[in-house]
Amino acid sequence: MAVIGSGPAGFYTAYKVMSKIENSVVDMYEHLPVPFGLVRFGVAPDHPEVKNCQDKFEEVAESPRFNFVGNISIGDDVGALPLRSLLPHYDAILFAYGASRDRTLGIPGEDTLKGIYSARAFVGWYNGLPEYSDLAPDLTLGEEAVVVGQGNVALDVTRILLQDTSVLKSTDITENAIETLQKSKVRRVRVVGRRGPMQAAFTIKEIRELMNLPSVEFEPVNGSLIPEDLKGLPRPSRRIMEVIKKGSKATEPTKKWSLDFCLSPKAFDASPTIHSQLGSVSFEKTTLNPDPFDPNARAIGTSQMVDISSSLAFRSIGYKSEPLAEFSELNIPFNDKSGTIPNDHLGRVVNEDGLVTPLKGMYCAGWVKRGPTGVIASTMADAFQTADSVAEDWHSHAAFLNSVDNEALGWDGVKQEAEKKGLRRVSWQDWKRIDAEERRRGSAQGKEREKFTKVEDMLAVLD
Ligand SMILES: Cc1cc2nc3c(=O)[nH]c(=O)nc-3n(C[C@H](O)[C@H](O)[C@H](O)COP(=O)(O)OP(=O)(O)OC[C@H]3O[C@@H](n4cnc5c(N)ncnc54)[C@H](O)[C@@H]3O)c2cc1C
């Protein structure tokens, strides 16, 4: 089986397939020279315990039936390997390539003004994602920042902006990010959402962490949005409401944050003095229908506008998956609206018209299967479900991809084409050398690792 993507979805599916199908072999293609997807480039650096899943992935990768094919992207760009070159050499393909774009607001100023960052870019930058190594966010223009969106990623961004850098310094955050955060003038962050606290997407752990930051005060929320009697609420909402009502513990605050509800972003406006720079964000006030306490309430515009001055804004309204370049040519479906590969909910790729004929040998797992929501635990559950489908199909002699002479050569069959294109494969042993060098650089600075943020620097370790 060829697995495309080395995040949790790829690793957990590989693990289960290898344990359920005797003698199965997995080749895992990853477009970067380093594995683990959002576990490395998404999960916040001050949440190291979340990254413990990497121990399991290491165990999977140590198997002689597993090959890491790092630094090889599947696609039609120069420097990528076309999907069609994999097909003759595998029985099955697993799409586990996650969500490599982010959703946009589509409002004026979003693409033109300086000072507006996507959360994906900002998170990628502080976590050392090569794509954003040159982002260089300017955090010195003012004291205010606005985060649009109220999910866990929005709260991660807020915490990184407000957290004491001495706490972050010992994590695997990049040194460059620490230097930028040390110079930051941001003192107040507003986390803005279209709906109310009862509809917000963040979870208890993330909100509690912000409330516990020692020198950061939380501005109380409008009480009319919180039910008076919390007893009748389901446990998760009740705990969140209690934490919001209680507020922060800061005694001598130097910074501040707030949850600003019922505001829908309408435009990013230029600064009156520097016209290329963000000066404020305008929002339309909303009301909640049918009522503020209904968890499914909808936000309805009121035509009343509010301007929030800020030279810095972060858009955190979700990630988005895209089809691989050859999908339409190879008749592999993709649902643009949901940003997912149509599947039978058990991971078998199916045609969009009728959910009946599974495309033989094609599977999907993770964010590209069910959309860009959910934590590592839910990604694991859905990867296991996909692996069960692969095993069930295999054991029931269902149709798989037609490999040449019925003998799937895997990477051995593909590598000639990769070599012809001048592509350089990074093996698991190669990654371990990069890993060791990152750890060595980190220990010199009293941190777990200092990540390489450029692909060429990762590869230079191997020369
Ligand atoms: C900012 C952020 C913070 C998060 N924090 C937490 C947290 O604290 N706790 C938690 O449990 N969950 C957290 N999550 C959620 C968790 O990261 C996801 O549930 C999980 O990573 C999804 O796994 P995946 O394998 O589907 O995708 P990904 O992890 O994105 O993996 C996809 C992989 O595919 C590779 N790839 C993409 N395109 C190609 C291609 N064409 N060819 C080859 N390879 C390709 C990518 O480089 C990547 O390595 C967070 C998510 C984000 C965005």
Coordinates of C-alpha atoms and ligand atoms in Angstrom, one line a residue:
M1 CA 0.0 0.0 0.0
A2 CA 1.2 3.5 -0.8
V3 CA 0.3 6.0 1.9
I4 CA 0.3 9.7 0.8
G5 CA 1.0 11.8 3.9
S6 CA 2.9 11.1 7.1
G7 CA 0.5 12.7 9.7
P8 CA -1.5 10.8 12.3
A9 CA -4.0 9.5 9.6
G10 CA -1.2 7.9 7.5
F11 CA 0.6 6.4 10.5
Y12 CA -2.4 5.0 12.3
T13 CA -3.8 3.5 9.1
A14 CA -0.4 2.0 8.3
Y15 CA -0.1 0.5 11.8
K16 CA -3.5 -1.2 11.7
V17 CA -3.1 -2.5 8.1
M18 CA 0.3 -3.9 8.9
S19 CA -1.1 -5.7 12.0
K20 CA -4.2 -7.0 10.3
I21 CA -2.8 -8.1 6.9
E22 CA 0.1 -10.5 7.2
N23 CA 3.2 -9.6 5.1
S24 CA 1.6 -6.3 4.0
V25 CA 4.2 -3.7 3.1
V26 CA 3.6 0.1 3.4
D27 CA 5.5 2.8 1.6
M28 CA 4.7 6.2 3.1
Y29 CA 5.2 9.2 0.7
E30 CA 5.7 12.6 2.4
H31 CA 6.4 15.8 0.6
L32 CA 8.7 17.2 3.3
P33 CA 11.9 15.4 4.4
V34 CA 10.5 15.2 7.9
P35 CA 7.5 13.2 9.1
F36 CA 4.4 13.7 11.4
G37 CA 2.4 16.4 9.6
L38 CA 0.5 18.7 12.0
V39 CA 1.9 16.9 15.0
R40 CA 5.1 18.7 14.2
F41 CA 3.8 21.7 12.4
G42 CA 0.4 22.4 14.0
V43 CA 0.3 21.2 17.7
A44 CA 1.4 24.1 19.9
P45 CA 5.0 23.9 21.2
D46 CA 3.9 24.3 24.8
H47 CA 1.8 21.1 24.4
P48 CA 4.6 18.6 24.2
E49 CA 2.5 15.8 25.8
V50 CA 0.2 15.9 22.7
K51 CA 3.2 14.8 20.6
N52 CA 3.6 11.5 22.5
C53 CA 1.8 9.8 19.6
Q54 CA 5.1 10.1 17.8
D55 CA 6.4 7.2 19.9
K56 CA 3.8 4.9 18.3
F57 CA 4.7 6.3 14.9
E58 CA 8.4 5.6 15.5
E59 CA 7.5 2.0 16.4
V60 CA 5.5 1.6 13.1
A61 CA 8.4 3.0 11.1
E62 CA 10.9 0.6 12.7
S63 CA 9.2 -2.3 11.0
P64 CA 11.0 -3.9 8.1
R65 CA 7.6 -3.8 6.3
F66 CA 7.5 0.0 6.4
N67 CA 9.4 2.4 4.1
F68 CA 9.4 6.1 4.5
V69 CA 9.7 7.9 1.2
G70 CA 10.3 11.5 2.5
N71 CA 10.9 14.6 0.4
I72 CA 8.7 13.2 -2.4
S73 CA 5.5 15.1 -3.1
I74 CA 2.7 13.4 -5.0
G75 CA 1.4 15.8 -7.6
D76 CA 2.2 17.4 -11.0
D77 CA 4.5 20.3 -9.9
V78 CA 8.1 20.3 -11.0
G79 CA 9.8 18.3 -8.3
A80 CA 6.8 16.1 -7.6
L81 CA 6.0 12.6 -8.5
P82 CA 2.8 12.1 -10.5
L83 CA 0.1 9.9 -8.8
R84 CA -0.2 7.9 -12.0
S85 CA 3.4 6.7 -11.6
L86 CA 2.4 5.0 -8.4
L87 CA -0.7 3.1 -9.6
P88 CA 1.0 0.2 -11.4
H89 CA 3.2 -0.6 -8.4
Y90 CA 0.7 -0.9 -5.6
D91 CA -2.4 -2.9 -4.6
A92 CA -3.8 0.0 -2.7
I93 CA -3.4 3.8 -2.3
L94 CA -4.3 5.6 0.9
F95 CA -4.9 9.4 0.7
A96 CA -3.9 10.9 4.0
Y97 CA -2.5 14.2 2.9
G98 CA -4.5 16.4 5.3
A99 CA -5.5 20.0 4.6
S100 CA -2.8 22.2 3.0
R101 CA -4.8 25.4 2.6
D102 CA -6.9 27.6 4.9
R103 CA -10.3 29.1 4.5
T104 CA -10.6 32.8 3.7
L105 CA -13.1 35.4 4.7
G106 CA -13.5 36.9 1.3
I107 CA -13.8 40.5 2.6
P108 CA -12.2 43.7 1.5
G109 CA -8.6 44.3 2.5
E110 CA -7.9 40.7 3.3
D111 CA -5.4 40.1 0.5
T112 CA -4.0 43.6 0.2
L113 CA -3.2 45.1 3.6
K114 CA -0.1 44.4 5.6
G115 CA -0.6 43.0 9.1
I116 CA -3.2 40.3 8.3
Y117 CA -2.0 36.7 8.8
S118 CA -3.7 33.4 8.4
A119 CA -3.5 31.3 11.6
R120 CA -2.1 28.5 9.4
A121 CA 0.8 30.7 8.3
F122 CA 1.5 32.0 11.8
V123 CA 1.3 28.6 13.4
G124 CA 3.4 27.1 10.6
W125 CA 6.0 29.9 11.1
Y126 CA 6.4 29.5 14.9
N127 CA 6.5 25.7 14.4
G128 CA 9.2 25.8 11.7
L129 CA 7.1 24.8 8.6
P130 CA 9.4 25.5 5.6
E131 CA 6.6 27.1 3.6
Y132 CA 6.4 29.9 6.2
S133 CA 9.9 30.2 7.3
D134 CA 10.1 33.7 5.8
L135 CA 6.8 35.0 7.1
A136 CA 8.5 37.5 9.5
P137 CA 5.3 38.7 11.2
D138 CA 5.7 42.3 12.5
L139 CA 4.5 42.3 16.1
T140 CA 5.8 45.7 16.9
L141 CA 3.3 48.0 15.2
G142 CA 0.8 48.3 18.0
E143 CA -0.5 46.8 21.3
E144 CA -3.7 45.5 19.9
A145 CA -4.3 42.2 18.0
V146 CA -7.6 40.8 16.7
V147 CA -8.0 37.0 16.1
V148 CA -11.0 36.2 13.9
G149 CA -12.4 32.8 14.8
Q150 CA -13.0 31.1 18.2
G151 CA -11.7 27.6 17.8
N152 CA -8.8 25.9 19.5
V153 CA -6.3 27.1 16.8
A154 CA -7.5 30.7 17.5
L155 CA -6.8 30.1 21.3
D156 CA -3.4 28.6 20.5
V157 CA -2.5 31.8 18.5
T158 CA -3.7 34.0 21.4
R159 CA -1.7 32.0 24.0
I160 CA 1.5 32.2 21.9
L161 CA 1.0 36.0 21.5
L162 CA 0.5 36.5 25.3
Q163 CA 2.5 33.8 26.9
D164 CA 5.7 34.7 28.7
T165 CA 8.6 33.9 26.3
S166 CA 10.6 32.4 29.1
V167 CA 8.0 29.6 29.2
L168 CA 8.2 29.1 25.4
K169 CA 11.9 29.2 25.2
S170 CA 12.4 25.6 26.5
T171 CA 9.9 24.2 24.0
D172 CA 10.6 23.3 20.4
I173 CA 9.3 26.6 19.1
T174 CA 11.9 28.1 16.6
E175 CA 14.5 30.4 17.9
N176 CA 13.5 32.9 15.2
A177 CA 9.9 32.9 16.6
I178 CA 11.2 33.5 20.2
E179 CA 13.2 36.5 19.0
T180 CA 10.2 38.0 17.3
L181 CA 7.9 37.3 20.2
Q182 CA 10.4 38.9 22.6
K183 CA 10.2 42.1 20.6
S184 CA 6.4 41.9 20.4
K185 CA 4.4 45.0 21.6
V186 CA 1.1 43.1 21.6
R187 CA -0.6 43.6 25.0
R188 CA -4.2 43.0 24.2
V189 CA -5.8 40.3 22.1
R190 CA -9.5 40.2 21.1
V191 CA -10.7 36.8 20.0
V192 CA -13.8 37.5 17.9
G193 CA -16.6 35.2 16.8
R194 CA -19.9 35.5 14.9
R195 CA -21.9 33.6 17.5
G196 CA -21.9 33.4 21.4
P197 CA -20.1 31.4 24.1
M198 CA -22.7 28.6 23.9
Q199 CA -21.8 28.0 20.2
A200 CA -18.0 28.5 20.4
A201 CA -15.8 25.8 19.1
F202 CA -13.0 25.9 21.7
T203 CA -12.6 23.2 24.3
I204 CA -12.1 23.5 28.1
K205 CA -8.3 22.7 28.1
E206 CA -7.5 25.6 25.8
I207 CA -9.6 28.2 27.5
R208 CA -8.5 27.2 31.0
E209 CA -4.8 27.5 30.0
L210 CA -5.4 31.1 28.9
M211 CA -7.3 31.9 32.1
N212 CA -4.3 30.6 34.1
L213 CA -1.6 32.7 32.4
P214 CA -0.1 34.6 35.4
S215 CA 0.1 38.1 34.1
V216 CA -2.8 38.1 31.6
E217 CA -6.2 39.4 32.6
F218 CA -9.5 38.2 31.0
E219 CA -12.1 40.9 30.3
P220 CA -15.5 39.6 31.5
V221 CA -18.0 38.7 28.8
N222 CA -21.5 40.0 28.3
G223 CA -23.5 38.0 30.9
S224 CA -26.7 37.9 28.9
L225 CA -25.0 35.4 26.6
I226 CA -24.5 32.9 29.4
P227 CA -27.4 30.9 30.8
E228 CA -28.2 31.9 34.4
D229 CA -28.7 28.3 35.5
L230 CA -25.8 26.2 34.3
K231 CA -27.0 23.0 36.0
G232 CA -29.1 21.8 33.1
L233 CA -26.3 22.1 30.5
P234 CA -24.4 19.1 29.1
R235 CA -21.1 18.7 31.1
P236 CA -18.7 20.1 28.4
S237 CA -20.7 23.3 27.9
R238 CA -21.3 23.7 31.7
R239 CA -17.6 23.5 32.5
I240 CA -16.7 26.0 29.7
M241 CA -19.4 28.4 31.0
E242 CA -18.1 28.1 34.5
V243 CA -14.5 28.9 33.4
I244 CA -15.7 31.9 31.4
K245 CA -17.8 33.2 34.3
K246 CA -15.0 32.8 36.8
G247 CA -12.5 34.6 34.5
S248 CA -8.7 34.9 35.0
K249 CA -6.5 34.6 38.1
A250 CA -4.1 37.4 37.1
T251 CA -3.2 39.6 40.1
E252 CA -0.9 42.1 38.5
P253 CA -1.8 41.9 34.9
T254 CA 0.4 43.4 32.2
K255 CA -1.6 42.0 29.3
K256 CA -5.3 41.4 28.5
W257 CA -7.5 39.2 26.3
S258 CA -11.2 39.0 25.6
L259 CA -13.7 36.8 23.9
D260 CA -15.8 39.2 21.7
F261 CA -19.0 37.5 20.7
C262 CA -21.7 38.2 18.1
L263 CA -19.5 40.1 15.7
S264 CA -19.2 39.2 12.0
P265 CA -16.1 40.5 10.1
K266 CA -17.0 42.7 7.1
A267 CA -13.8 44.5 6.1
F268 CA -10.2 45.1 7.0
D269 CA -9.6 48.8 6.8
A270 CA -6.3 50.7 6.1
S271 CA -4.6 52.8 8.7
P272 CA -5.3 56.5 8.1
T273 CA -1.5 57.2 8.3
I274 CA 0.0 54.2 6.5
H275 CA -2.4 53.2 3.7
S276 CA -0.8 49.8 3.0
Q277 CA -1.1 48.8 6.7
L278 CA -4.1 47.4 8.6
G279 CA -5.6 50.1 10.9
S280 CA -8.9 48.5 12.0
V281 CA -11.3 45.7 11.4
S282 CA -15.0 46.4 10.9
F283 CA -17.6 44.0 12.2
E284 CA -21.4 43.8 11.9
K285 CA -23.1 43.0 15.2
T286 CA -25.2 39.9 15.1
T287 CA -28.1 38.4 17.2
L288 CA -28.6 34.8 17.8
N289 CA -31.6 32.9 16.4
P290 CA -33.6 31.3 17.9
D291 CA -31.9 32.3 21.2
P292 CA -28.3 32.7 22.6
F293 CA -28.4 29.5 24.5
D294 CA -29.3 27.2 21.7
P295 CA -26.0 25.4 20.7
N296 CA -27.1 25.4 17.1
A297 CA -28.2 29.1 17.0
R298 CA -27.5 31.0 13.8
A299 CA -25.9 34.5 13.7
I300 CA -28.2 37.1 12.0
G301 CA -26.7 40.4 10.9
T302 CA -28.2 43.6 12.6
S303 CA -26.7 46.2 10.2
Q304 CA -25.1 47.8 13.2
M305 CA -21.3 48.2 12.7
V306 CA -18.4 48.2 15.1
D307 CA -14.8 49.2 14.4
I308 CA -12.0 47.6 16.3
S309 CA -8.6 49.4 16.0
S310 CA -5.8 47.0 15.4
S311 CA -2.6 46.9 13.3
L312 CA -2.5 43.1 13.5
A313 CA -5.1 40.5 12.7
F314 CA -5.1 36.7 12.5
R315 CA -7.7 34.8 10.4
S316 CA -8.5 31.5 12.1
I317 CA -11.6 30.2 10.5
G318 CA -10.4 26.7 9.5
Y319 CA -8.2 24.7 7.2
K320 CA -9.1 23.3 3.8
S321 CA -8.1 20.2 1.8
E322 CA -7.7 20.3 -2.0
P323 CA -7.7 17.5 -4.6
L324 CA -4.4 16.3 -5.9
A325 CA -3.6 17.6 -9.3
E326 CA -4.4 14.4 -11.3
F327 CA -7.7 13.6 -9.6
S328 CA -10.0 14.6 -12.4
E329 CA -7.8 13.1 -15.1
L330 CA -7.8 9.8 -13.1
N331 CA -11.5 10.0 -12.3
I332 CA -10.8 10.2 -8.6
P333 CA -13.6 12.3 -7.1
F334 CA -13.3 15.3 -4.8
N335 CA -16.0 17.3 -3.1
D336 CA -14.9 20.9 -3.4
K337 CA -17.7 22.2 -1.1
S338 CA -16.8 20.0 1.9
G339 CA -13.1 19.8 0.9
T340 CA -13.1 16.0 1.3
I341 CA -12.7 12.9 -0.8
P342 CA -16.1 11.2 -1.2
N343 CA -16.0 7.9 0.7
D344 CA -18.4 5.4 2.2
H345 CA -17.7 6.8 5.7
L346 CA -15.5 3.7 6.2
G347 CA -12.6 5.1 4.1
R348 CA -13.3 3.5 0.7
V349 CA -13.2 6.1 -2.0
V350 CA -16.5 6.1 -3.9
N351 CA -17.8 7.9 -7.0
E352 CA -19.7 11.1 -6.2
D353 CA -22.8 10.1 -8.1
G354 CA -23.7 6.9 -6.4
L355 CA -22.2 5.8 -3.1
V356 CA -22.2 2.2 -4.4
T357 CA -19.1 1.4 -6.5
P358 CA -16.0 1.8 -4.5
L359 CA -13.0 2.8 -6.7
K360 CA -10.9 -0.3 -6.3
G361 CA -7.9 -0.1 -4.1
M362 CA -8.4 3.6 -3.2
Y363 CA -8.9 4.7 0.4
C364 CA -8.7 7.8 2.5
A365 CA -8.2 8.8 6.1
G366 CA -7.9 11.8 8.4
W367 CA -8.7 15.4 7.6
V368 CA -9.0 14.7 3.8
K369 CA -11.6 12.0 4.6
R370 CA -13.8 13.8 7.1
G371 CA -12.9 17.5 6.8
P372 CA -10.4 19.6 8.8
T373 CA -11.8 19.1 12.3
G374 CA -11.0 16.9 15.2
V375 CA -8.1 16.0 17.3
I376 CA -5.4 13.3 17.0
A377 CA -7.6 10.8 18.9
S378 CA -10.5 11.2 16.5
T379 CA -8.1 11.0 13.5
M380 CA -6.8 7.8 15.0
A381 CA -10.3 6.4 15.3
D382 CA -11.1 7.2 11.7
A383 CA -7.8 5.9 10.5
F384 CA -8.5 2.6 12.2
Q385 CA -11.9 2.4 10.6
T386 CA -10.2 2.9 7.1
A387 CA -7.6 0.2 8.0
D388 CA -10.5 -2.2 8.9
S389 CA -12.0 -1.6 5.5
V390 CA -8.7 -2.3 3.7
A391 CA -8.2 -5.5 5.7
E392 CA -11.8 -6.6 5.2
D393 CA -11.5 -6.0 1.4
W394 CA -8.2 -7.8 1.3
H395 CA -9.4 -10.9 3.2
S396 CA -12.6 -11.1 1.1
H397 CA -10.5 -11.0 -2.1
A398 CA -12.2 -7.8 -3.3
A399 CA -10.7 -6.0 -6.4
F400 CA -7.6 -3.9 -5.8
L401 CA -5.4 -1.9 -8.1
N402 CA -4.0 -3.9 -11.0
S403 CA -0.4 -4.1 -10.3
V404 CA 2.0 -5.1 -13.1
D405 CA 2.0 -8.9 -13.4
N406 CA 0.0 -8.9 -10.2
E407 CA 3.2 -8.2 -8.3
A408 CA 3.3 -4.8 -6.6
L409 CA 6.9 -3.7 -6.5
G410 CA 6.2 -0.6 -4.4
W411 CA 9.0 1.9 -4.1
D412 CA 11.3 -0.4 -6.0
G413 CA 9.1 0.0 -9.1
V414 CA 8.6 3.7 -8.6
K415 CA 12.1 4.9 -7.8
Q416 CA 13.5 4.8 -11.3
E417 CA 11.0 7.5 -12.3
A418 CA 11.8 9.5 -9.2
E419 CA 15.5 9.3 -10.0
K420 CA 14.9 10.3 -13.6
K421 CA 13.1 13.4 -12.3
G422 CA 16.1 14.1 -10.1
L423 CA 14.1 13.6 -6.9
R424 CA 15.9 12.9 -3.7
R425 CA 14.2 10.4 -1.4
V426 CA 14.7 10.8 2.4
S427 CA 14.5 7.4 4.2
W428 CA 13.6 6.8 7.8
Q429 CA 17.3 6.4 8.7
D430 CA 17.9 9.8 6.9
W431 CA 15.1 11.4 9.0
K432 CA 16.7 9.9 12.2
R433 CA 19.9 11.8 11.3
I434 CA 18.0 15.0 10.8
D435 CA 16.2 14.4 14.0
A436 CA 19.5 13.8 15.9
E437 CA 21.0 17.0 14.5
E438 CA 17.9 19.0 15.5
R439 CA 18.1 17.5 19.0
R440 CA 21.8 18.3 19.2
R441 CA 21.2 21.9 18.2
G442 CA 18.3 22.1 20.7
S443 CA 20.3 20.7 23.7
A444 CA 22.9 23.4 23.2
Q445 CA 20.1 25.9 23.9
G446 CA 18.4 23.9 26.7
K447 CA 15.4 22.9 24.6
E448 CA 14.2 19.6 23.2
R449 CA 15.1 20.5 19.6
E450 CA 15.9 23.3 17.3
K451 CA 14.0 22.6 14.1
F452 CA 15.5 23.2 10.7
T453 CA 13.1 25.6 8.9
K454 CA 14.4 25.2 5.4
V455 CA 14.3 22.0 3.3
E456 CA 17.8 22.6 2.0
D457 CA 19.2 22.8 5.6
M458 CA 17.4 19.5 6.4
L459 CA 19.0 17.9 3.4
A460 CA 22.4 19.4 4.1
V461 CA 22.6 17.2 7.2
L462 CA 22.6 14.2 4.9
D463 CA 25.4 15.4 2.6
Ligands
LIG1 C1 -2.8 24.5 14.7 C2 -3.3 23.1 15.1 C3 -3.1 22.7 16.4 C4 -3.6 21.4 16.7 N1 -3.4 21.0 18.0 C5 -3.9 19.8 18.4 C6 -3.7 19.4 19.8 O1 -3.2 20.1 20.6 N2 -4.2 18.1 20.1 C7 -4.8 17.3 19.2 O2 -5.1 16.2 19.5 N3 -4.9 17.7 17.9 C8 -4.5 18.9 17.5 N4 -4.7 19.3 16.2 C9 -5.4 18.4 15.2 C10 -4.4 17.3 14.6 O3 -3.2 17.9 14.2 C11 -5.1 16.7 13.4 O4 -6.3 16.0 13.9 C12 -4.3 15.7 12.6 O5 -3.0 16.1 12.5 C13 -4.9 15.4 11.3 O6 -4.1 14.3 10.7 P1 -3.9 14.1 9.1 O7 -2.9 12.9 9.0 O8 -5.2 13.9 8.5 O9 -3.3 15.4 8.5 P2 -1.8 16.1 8.7 O10 -1.4 16.0 10.1 O11 -1.9 17.4 8.1 O12 -0.8 15.2 7.8 C14 -0.8 15.3 6.4 C15 0.6 15.0 5.8 O13 0.5 14.9 4.4 C16 1.6 15.6 3.8 N5 1.3 15.9 2.4 C17 0.4 16.9 2.0 N6 0.3 16.9 0.7 C18 1.1 15.9 0.2 C19 1.5 15.4 -1.1 N7 0.9 16.0 -2.2 N8 2.4 14.4 -1.2 C20 2.9 13.9 -0.1 N9 2.6 14.3 1.2 C21 1.7 15.3 1.3 C22 1.8 16.8 4.7 O14 3.1 17.3 4.6 C23 1.5 16.2 6.1 O15 2.7 15.7 6.6 C24 -4.2 20.6 15.8 C25 -4.4 21.0 14.5 C26 -3.9 22.3 14.1 C27 -4.2 22.8 12.7

